[in-house]
Coordinates of C-alpha atoms and ligand atoms in Angstrom, one line a residue:
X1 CA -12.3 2.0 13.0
X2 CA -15.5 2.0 14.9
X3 CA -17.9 -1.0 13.6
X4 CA -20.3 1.9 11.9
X5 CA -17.8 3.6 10.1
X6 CA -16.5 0.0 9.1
X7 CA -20.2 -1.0 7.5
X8 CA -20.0 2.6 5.6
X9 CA -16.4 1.7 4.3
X10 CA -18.4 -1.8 3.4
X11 CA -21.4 -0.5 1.4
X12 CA -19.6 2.4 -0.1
X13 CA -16.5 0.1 -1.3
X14 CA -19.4 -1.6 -3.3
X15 CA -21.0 1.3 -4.8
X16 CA -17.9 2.5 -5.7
X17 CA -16.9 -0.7 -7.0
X18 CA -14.1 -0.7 -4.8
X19 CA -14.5 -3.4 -2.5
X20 CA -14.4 -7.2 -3.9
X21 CA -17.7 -9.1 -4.1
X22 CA -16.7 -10.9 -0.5
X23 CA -17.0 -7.5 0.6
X24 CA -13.6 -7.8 1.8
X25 CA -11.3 -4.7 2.5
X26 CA -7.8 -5.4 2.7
X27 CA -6.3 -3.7 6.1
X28 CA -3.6 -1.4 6.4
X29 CA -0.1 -1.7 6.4
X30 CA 1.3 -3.4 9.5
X31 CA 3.1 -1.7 12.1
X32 CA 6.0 -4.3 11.1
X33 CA 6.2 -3.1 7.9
X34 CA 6.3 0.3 9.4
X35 CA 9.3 -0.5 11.5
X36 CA 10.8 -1.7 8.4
X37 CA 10.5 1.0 6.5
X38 CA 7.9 -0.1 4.0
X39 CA 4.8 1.0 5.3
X40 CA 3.7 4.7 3.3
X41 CA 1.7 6.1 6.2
X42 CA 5.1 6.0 7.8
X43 CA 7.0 7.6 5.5
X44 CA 7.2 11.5 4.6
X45 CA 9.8 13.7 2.8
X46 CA 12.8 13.7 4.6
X47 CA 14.9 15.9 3.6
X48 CA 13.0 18.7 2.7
X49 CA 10.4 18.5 6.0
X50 CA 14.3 19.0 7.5
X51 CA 14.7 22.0 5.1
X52 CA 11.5 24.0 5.7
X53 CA 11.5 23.3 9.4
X54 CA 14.6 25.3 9.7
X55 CA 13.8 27.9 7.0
X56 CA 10.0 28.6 8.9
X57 CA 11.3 28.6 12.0
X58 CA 14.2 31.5 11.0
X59 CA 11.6 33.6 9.2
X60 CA 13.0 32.7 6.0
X61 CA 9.4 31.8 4.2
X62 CA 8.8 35.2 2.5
X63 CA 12.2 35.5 1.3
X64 CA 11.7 32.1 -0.8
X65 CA 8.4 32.9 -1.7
X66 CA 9.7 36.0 -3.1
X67 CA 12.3 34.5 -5.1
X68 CA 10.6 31.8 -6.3
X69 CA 7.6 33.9 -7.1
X70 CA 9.3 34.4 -11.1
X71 CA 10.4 30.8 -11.1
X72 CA 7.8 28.8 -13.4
X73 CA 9.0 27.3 -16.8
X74 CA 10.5 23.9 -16.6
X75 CA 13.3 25.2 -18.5
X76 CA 13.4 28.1 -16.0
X77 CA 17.2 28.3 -13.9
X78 CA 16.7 28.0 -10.6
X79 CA 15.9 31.2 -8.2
X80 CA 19.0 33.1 -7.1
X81 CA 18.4 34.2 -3.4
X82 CA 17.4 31.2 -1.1
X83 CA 18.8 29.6 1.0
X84 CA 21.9 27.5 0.3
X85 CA 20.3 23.8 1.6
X86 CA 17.4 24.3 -0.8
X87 CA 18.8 25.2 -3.4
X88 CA 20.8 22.1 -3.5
X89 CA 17.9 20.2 -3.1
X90 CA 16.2 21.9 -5.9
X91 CA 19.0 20.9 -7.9
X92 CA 18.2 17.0 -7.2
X93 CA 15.0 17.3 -7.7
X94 CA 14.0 19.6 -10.4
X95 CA 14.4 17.2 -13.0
X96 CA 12.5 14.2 -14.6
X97 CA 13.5 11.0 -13.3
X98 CA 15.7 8.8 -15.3
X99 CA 12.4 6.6 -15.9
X100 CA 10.7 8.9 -17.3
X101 CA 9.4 7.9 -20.4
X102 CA 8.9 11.3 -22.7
X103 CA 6.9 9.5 -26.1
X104 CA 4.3 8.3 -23.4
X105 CA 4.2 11.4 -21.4
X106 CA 3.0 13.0 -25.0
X107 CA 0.7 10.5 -25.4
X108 CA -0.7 11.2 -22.0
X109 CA -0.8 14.9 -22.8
X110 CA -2.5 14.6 -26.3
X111 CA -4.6 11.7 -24.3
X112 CA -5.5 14.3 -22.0
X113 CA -6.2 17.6 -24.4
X114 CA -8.6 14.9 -26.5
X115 CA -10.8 14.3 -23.1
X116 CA -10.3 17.4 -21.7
X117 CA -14.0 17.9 -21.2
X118 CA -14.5 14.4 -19.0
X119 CA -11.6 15.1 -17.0
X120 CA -12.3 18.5 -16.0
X121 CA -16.0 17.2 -14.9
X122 CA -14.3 13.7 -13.3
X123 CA -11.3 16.0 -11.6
X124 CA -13.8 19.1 -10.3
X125 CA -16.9 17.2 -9.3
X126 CA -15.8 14.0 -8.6
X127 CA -12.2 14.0 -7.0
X128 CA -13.2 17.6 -5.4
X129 CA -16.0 16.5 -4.0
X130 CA -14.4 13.2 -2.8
X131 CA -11.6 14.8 -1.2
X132 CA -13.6 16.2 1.2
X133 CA -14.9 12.2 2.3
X134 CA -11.0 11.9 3.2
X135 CA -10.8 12.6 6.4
X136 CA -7.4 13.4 7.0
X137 CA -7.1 15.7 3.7
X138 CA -10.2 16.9 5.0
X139 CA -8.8 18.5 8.1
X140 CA -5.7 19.1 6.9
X141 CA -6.7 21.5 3.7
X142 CA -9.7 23.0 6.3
X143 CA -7.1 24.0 9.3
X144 CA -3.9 25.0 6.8
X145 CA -3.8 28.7 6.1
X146 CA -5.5 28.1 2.8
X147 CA -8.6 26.8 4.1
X148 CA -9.9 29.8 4.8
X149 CA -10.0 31.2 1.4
X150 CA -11.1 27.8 -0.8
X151 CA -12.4 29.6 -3.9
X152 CA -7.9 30.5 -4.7
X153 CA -6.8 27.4 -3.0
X154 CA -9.6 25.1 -5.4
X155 CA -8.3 27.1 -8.2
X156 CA -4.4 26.2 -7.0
X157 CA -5.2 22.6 -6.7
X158 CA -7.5 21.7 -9.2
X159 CA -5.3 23.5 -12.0
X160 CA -2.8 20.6 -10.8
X161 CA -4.5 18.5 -12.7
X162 CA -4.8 20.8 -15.7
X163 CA -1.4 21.3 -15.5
X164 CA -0.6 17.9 -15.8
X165 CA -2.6 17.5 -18.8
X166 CA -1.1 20.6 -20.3
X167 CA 0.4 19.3 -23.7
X168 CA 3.7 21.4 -23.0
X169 CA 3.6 19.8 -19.1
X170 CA 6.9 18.2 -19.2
X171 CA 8.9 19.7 -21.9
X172 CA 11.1 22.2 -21.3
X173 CA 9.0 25.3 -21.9
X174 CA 6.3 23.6 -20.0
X175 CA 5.4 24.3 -16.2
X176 CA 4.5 21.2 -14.6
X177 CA 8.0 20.3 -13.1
X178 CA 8.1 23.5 -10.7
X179 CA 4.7 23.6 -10.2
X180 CA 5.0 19.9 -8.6
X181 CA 8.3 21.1 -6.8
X182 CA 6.6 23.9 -5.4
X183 CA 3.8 21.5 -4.4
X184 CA 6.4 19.7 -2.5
X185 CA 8.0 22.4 -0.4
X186 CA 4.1 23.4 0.4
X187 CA 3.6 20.1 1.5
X188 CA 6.5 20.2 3.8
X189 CA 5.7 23.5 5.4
X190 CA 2.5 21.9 6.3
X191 CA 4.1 18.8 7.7
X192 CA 5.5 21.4 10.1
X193 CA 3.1 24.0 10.9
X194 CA -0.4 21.8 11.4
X195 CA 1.0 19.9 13.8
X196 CA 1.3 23.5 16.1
X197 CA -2.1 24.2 15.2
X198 CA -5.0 23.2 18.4
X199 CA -7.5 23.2 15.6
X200 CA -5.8 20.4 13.8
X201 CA -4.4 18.5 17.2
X202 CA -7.9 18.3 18.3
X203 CA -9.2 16.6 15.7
X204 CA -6.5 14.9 13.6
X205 CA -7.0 11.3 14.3
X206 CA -3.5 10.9 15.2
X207 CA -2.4 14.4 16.3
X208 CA 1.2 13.4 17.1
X209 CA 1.4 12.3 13.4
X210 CA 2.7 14.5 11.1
X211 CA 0.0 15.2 8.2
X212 CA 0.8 14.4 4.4
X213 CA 2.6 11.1 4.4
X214 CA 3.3 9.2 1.3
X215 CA 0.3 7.2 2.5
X216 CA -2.0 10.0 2.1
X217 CA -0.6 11.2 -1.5
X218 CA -1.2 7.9 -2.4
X219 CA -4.7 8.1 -1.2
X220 CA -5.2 11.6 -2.7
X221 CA -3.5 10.0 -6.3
X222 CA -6.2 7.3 -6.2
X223 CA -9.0 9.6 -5.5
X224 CA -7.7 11.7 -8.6
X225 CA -5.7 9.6 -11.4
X226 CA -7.2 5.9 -10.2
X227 CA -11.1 7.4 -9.8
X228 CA -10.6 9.0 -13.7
X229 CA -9.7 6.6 -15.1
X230 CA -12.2 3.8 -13.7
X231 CA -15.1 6.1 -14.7
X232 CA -13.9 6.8 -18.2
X233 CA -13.5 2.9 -18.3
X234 CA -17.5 2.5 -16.8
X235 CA -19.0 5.4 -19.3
X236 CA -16.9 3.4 -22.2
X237 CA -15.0 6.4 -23.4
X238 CA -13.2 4.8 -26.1
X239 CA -9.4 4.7 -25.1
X240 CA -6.2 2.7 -26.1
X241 CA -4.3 0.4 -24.3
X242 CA -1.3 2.7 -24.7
X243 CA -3.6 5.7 -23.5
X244 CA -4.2 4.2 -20.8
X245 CA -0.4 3.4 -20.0
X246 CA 0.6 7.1 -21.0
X247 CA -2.5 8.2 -18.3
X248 CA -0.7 6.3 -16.0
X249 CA 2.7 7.1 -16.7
X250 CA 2.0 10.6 -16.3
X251 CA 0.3 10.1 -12.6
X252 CA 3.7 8.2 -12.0
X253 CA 5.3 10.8 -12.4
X254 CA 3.4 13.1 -10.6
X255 CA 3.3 11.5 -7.3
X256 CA 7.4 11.0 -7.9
X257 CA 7.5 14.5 -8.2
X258 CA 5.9 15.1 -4.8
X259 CA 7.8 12.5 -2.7
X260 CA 6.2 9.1 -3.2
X261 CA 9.1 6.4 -3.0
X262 CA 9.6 4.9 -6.1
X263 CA 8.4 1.2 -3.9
X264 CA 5.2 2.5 -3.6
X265 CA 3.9 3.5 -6.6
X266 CA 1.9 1.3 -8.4
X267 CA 3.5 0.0 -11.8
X268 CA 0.4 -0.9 -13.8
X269 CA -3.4 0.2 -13.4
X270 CA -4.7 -3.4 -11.9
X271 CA -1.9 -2.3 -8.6
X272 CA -3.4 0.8 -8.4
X273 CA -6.6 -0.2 -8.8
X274 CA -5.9 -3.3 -5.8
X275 CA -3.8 -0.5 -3.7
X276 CA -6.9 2.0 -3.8
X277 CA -9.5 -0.7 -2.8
X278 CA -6.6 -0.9 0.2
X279 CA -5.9 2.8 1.1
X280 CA -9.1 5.4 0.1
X281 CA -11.9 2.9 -0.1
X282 CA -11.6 1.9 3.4
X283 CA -10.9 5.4 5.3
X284 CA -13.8 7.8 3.5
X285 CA -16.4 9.3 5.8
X286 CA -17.8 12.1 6.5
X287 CA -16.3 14.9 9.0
X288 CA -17.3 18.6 9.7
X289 CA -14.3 20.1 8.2
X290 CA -15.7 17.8 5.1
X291 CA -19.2 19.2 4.6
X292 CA -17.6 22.4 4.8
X293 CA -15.9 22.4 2.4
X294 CA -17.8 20.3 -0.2
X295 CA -20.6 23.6 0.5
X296 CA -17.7 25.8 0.2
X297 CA -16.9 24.1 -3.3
X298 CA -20.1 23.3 -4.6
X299 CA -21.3 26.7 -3.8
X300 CA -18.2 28.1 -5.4
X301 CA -19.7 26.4 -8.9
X302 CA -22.7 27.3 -7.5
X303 CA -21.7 31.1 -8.6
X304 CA -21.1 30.5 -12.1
X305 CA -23.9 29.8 -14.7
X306 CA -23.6 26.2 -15.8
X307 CA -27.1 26.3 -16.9
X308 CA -28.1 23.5 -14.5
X309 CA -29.7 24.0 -10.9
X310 CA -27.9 23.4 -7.9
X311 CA -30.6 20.1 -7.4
X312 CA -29.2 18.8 -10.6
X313 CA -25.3 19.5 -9.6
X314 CA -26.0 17.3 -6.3
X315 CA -27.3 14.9 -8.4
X316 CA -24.6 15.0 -10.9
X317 CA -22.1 14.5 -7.8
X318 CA -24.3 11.4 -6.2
X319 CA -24.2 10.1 -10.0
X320 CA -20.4 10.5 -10.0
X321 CA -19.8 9.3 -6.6
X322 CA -22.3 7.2 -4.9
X323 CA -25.6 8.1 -2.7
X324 CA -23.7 7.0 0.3
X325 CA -21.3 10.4 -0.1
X326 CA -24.1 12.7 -1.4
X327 CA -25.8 11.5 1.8
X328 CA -23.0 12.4 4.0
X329 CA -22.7 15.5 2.7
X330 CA -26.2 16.1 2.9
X331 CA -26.7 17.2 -1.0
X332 CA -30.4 17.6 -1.6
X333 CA -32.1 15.1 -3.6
X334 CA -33.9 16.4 -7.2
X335 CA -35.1 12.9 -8.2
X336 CA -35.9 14.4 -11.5
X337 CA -32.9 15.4 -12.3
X338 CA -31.4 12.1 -10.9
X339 CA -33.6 10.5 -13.4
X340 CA -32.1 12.8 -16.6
X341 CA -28.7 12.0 -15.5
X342 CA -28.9 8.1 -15.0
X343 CA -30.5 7.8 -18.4
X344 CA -29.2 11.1 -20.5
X345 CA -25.5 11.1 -19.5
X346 CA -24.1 7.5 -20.6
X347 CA -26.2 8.5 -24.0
X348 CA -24.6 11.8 -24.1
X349 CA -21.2 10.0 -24.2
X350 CA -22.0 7.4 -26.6
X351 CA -23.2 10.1 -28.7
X352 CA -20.2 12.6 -28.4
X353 CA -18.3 9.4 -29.0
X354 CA -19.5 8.4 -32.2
X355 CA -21.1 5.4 -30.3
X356 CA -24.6 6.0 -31.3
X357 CA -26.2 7.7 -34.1
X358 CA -29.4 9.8 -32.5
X359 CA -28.5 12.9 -30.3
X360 CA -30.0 11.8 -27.2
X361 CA -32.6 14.1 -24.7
X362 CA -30.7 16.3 -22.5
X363 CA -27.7 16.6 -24.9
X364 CA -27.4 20.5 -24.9
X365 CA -27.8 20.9 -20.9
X366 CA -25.3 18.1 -20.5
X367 CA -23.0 19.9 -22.9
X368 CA -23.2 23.2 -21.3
X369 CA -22.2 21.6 -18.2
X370 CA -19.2 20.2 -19.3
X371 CA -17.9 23.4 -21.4
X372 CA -18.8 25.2 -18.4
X373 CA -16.8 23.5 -15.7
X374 CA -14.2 23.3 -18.2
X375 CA -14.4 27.2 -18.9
X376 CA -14.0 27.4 -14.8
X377 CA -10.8 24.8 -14.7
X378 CA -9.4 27.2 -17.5
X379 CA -10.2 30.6 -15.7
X380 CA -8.5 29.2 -12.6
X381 CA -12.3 28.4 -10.6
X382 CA -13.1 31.8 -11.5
X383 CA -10.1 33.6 -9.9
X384 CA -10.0 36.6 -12.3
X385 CA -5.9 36.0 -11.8
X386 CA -3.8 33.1 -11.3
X387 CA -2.6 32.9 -7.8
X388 CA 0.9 31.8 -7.5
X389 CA 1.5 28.9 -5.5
X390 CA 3.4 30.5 -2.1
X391 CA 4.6 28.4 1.0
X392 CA 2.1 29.4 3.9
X393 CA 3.4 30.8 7.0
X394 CA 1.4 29.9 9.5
X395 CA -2.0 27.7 9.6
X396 CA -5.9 28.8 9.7
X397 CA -6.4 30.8 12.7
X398 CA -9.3 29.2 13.5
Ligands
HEM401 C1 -1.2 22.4 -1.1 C2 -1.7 19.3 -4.8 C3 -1.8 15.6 -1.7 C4 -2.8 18.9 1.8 C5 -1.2 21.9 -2.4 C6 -1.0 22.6 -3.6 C7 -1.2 21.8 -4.6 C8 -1.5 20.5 -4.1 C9 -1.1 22.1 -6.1 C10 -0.6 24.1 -3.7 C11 -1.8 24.9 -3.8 C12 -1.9 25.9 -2.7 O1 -1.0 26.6 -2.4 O2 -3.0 25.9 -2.0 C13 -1.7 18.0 -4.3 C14 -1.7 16.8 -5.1 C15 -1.7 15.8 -4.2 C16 -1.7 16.4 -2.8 C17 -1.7 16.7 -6.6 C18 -1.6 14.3 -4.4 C19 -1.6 13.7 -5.6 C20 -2.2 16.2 -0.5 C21 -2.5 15.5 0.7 C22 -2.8 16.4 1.7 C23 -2.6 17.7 1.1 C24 -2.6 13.9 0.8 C25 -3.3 16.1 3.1 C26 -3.5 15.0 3.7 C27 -2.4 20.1 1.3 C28 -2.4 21.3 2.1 C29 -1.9 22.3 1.3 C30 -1.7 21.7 0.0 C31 -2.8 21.4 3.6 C32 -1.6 23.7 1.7 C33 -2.7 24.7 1.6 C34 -2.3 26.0 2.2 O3 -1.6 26.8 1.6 O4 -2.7 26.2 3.3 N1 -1.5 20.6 -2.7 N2 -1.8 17.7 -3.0 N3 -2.2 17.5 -0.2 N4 -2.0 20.4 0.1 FE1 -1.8 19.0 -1.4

């Protein structure tokens, strides 16, 4: 890490109230904890990398995507027609593990439906938007196939979340089970097609590396399920111990679903909250494929009338995230509408939450914002369909 890009890891630790008041950033795993197996930037997915290796390689991609294509409810059998290796792995892993803990992953959903409109807002503008500050997500979503067309593959992603929250997510007739599954054999497809892209070996930091380790879910988890929940704790949105263990649980299982080793992920929120001051805080900054797509997604909300000017939605993002990030990404400043938000939004809250008594200036255009990126979680970021989530064949050709 160049000394530069160390001292904006510094400074934007501390705005995001990351980094410890020494200023001190833990460093990464060591490479003899990657030779013993413990280090998660050194670990992938195994088995199924194997399995979609050999399936892309034979041509076999559209037939699975083809089968698969009906395959959605939890409760769902699994696809008849692919190939005999995956479908015994589908039969390992399409399944809660044994840990699972079904009374909290209804709390988390109930949790979830009750705060729907914070989440959408937290998930959309601020884990969006931050995604595209990690580098190595940054490249990798730019030069996959589904870079290209970022107004379906923010719908695809961002719905994750939604999914997740769905009250049904888990249970049988729920979706949330495939849709992670299907996540995974994505993710493994990419493991082997980026690294024969020259796009992506040109600028991946370590091109011989293969993209998506368990370090970098990690990363992505914290950026999503840590970042949401340290906000709602800073804007004092009222929750309860056992909300906020059900939140957890239900990220827990998430990231299992996807390939994270059970050793890695954190048990309560103080480990996750020390293992993202270790992993994101100290690899954001900025990259071209980065400000590309935070344009491509901010002028994707851009398009649909949330009743606030595109001044105030940078604003709302530097609010959210830090100046540091809204500086990289070069977000116009309004200073009035800075000024609205820093005062106007934590009284909005307090004032939705039964906090305070007087509805506060601002309250109707902060309320339209939320219902409106909520309405645009719901309608899949506008898509007028939902897109299926399909393995890609091939990367973005450039
Ligand atoms: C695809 C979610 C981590 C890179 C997807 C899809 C979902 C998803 C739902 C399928 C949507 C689609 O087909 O476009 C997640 C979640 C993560 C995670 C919930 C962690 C909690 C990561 C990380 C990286 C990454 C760490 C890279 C460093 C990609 C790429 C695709 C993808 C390149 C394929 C897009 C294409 O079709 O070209 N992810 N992801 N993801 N993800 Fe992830």
């Amino acid at each position: 890490m160049s000394s530069l890009s160390r001292r904006n890891v510094l400074s934007l630790g501390v705005a995001l109230g990351l980094v410890g008041a020494a200023g001190v950033v833990p460093g990464l795993a060591s490479a003899s904890a990657a030779a013993a197996g413990t280090d998660p930037w050194w670990a992938w997915d195994d088995e199924i990398d194997g399995i979609m290796a050999g399936i892309l390689d034979n041509g076999g991609v559209p037939a699975v995507n083809t089968a698969i294509k009906p395959w959605v409810n939890n409760n769902h059998a699994l696809p008849s027609g692919l190939p005999g290796n995956l479908s015994a792995y589908l039969a390992k892993t399409n399944k809660l593990p044994a840990w699972a803990d079904r009374d909290k992953l209804r709390l988390a959903a109930d949790f979830n439906r009750r705060k729907d409109t914070y989440l959408f807002m937290l998930y959309g503008l601020g884990s969006g938007i931050m995604s595209t500050v990690i580098p190595r997500e940054a490249k990798s979503v730019y030069w996959s196939a589904g870079g290209a067309d970022m107004k379906d593959r923010a719908a695809k992603t961002f719905t994750f979340g939604y999914d997740l929250s769905d009250l049904n997510a888990f249970e049988p007739s729920g979706q949330f089970v495939v849709t992670a599954n299907k996540t995974r054999l994505v993710h493994a497809a990419v493991r082997h097609l980026l690294p024969q892209s020259p796009h992506w070996s040109a600028v991946a930091d370590e091109p011989d590396r293969i993209p998506i380790s368990n370090g970098d879910i990690l990363v992505t988890f914290h950026s999503l399920g840590t970042f949401v929940h340290k906000k709602m704790k800073d804007w004092r949105v009222p929750m309860t111990a056992a909300e906020e263990t059900a939140f957890l649980h239900s990220w827990q299982v998430a990231i299992h679903l996807l390939g994270v080793r059970q050793e890695f992920i954190p048990q309560t929120w103080a480990a996750a909250y020390a293992q993202s001051e270790q992993v994101l805080t100290p690899i954001l900054a900025p990259t071209f494929e980065g400000r590309e797509l935070a344009e491509d997604l901010l002028g994707l909300t851009a398009q649909i009338d949330l009743g606030v000017t595109r001044g105030f939605l940078n604003e709302f993002v530097r609010y959210v995230l830090s100046d540091a990030i809204g500086d990289w990404l070069d977000l116009r400043r309004d200073y009035a509408a800075a000024a609205l938000i820093r005062t106007g939004w934590p009284a909005y809250i307090a004032f939705r939450e039964g906090l305070i008594p007087v509805m506060p200036v601002g309250f109707y255009l902060f309320d339209q914002l939320i219902r409106s990126i909520a309405m645009l979680f719901l309608n899949n970021a506008g898509s007028p369909t939902t897109t299926p989530i399909t393995i890609p064949t091939g990367n973005r050709p450039g």
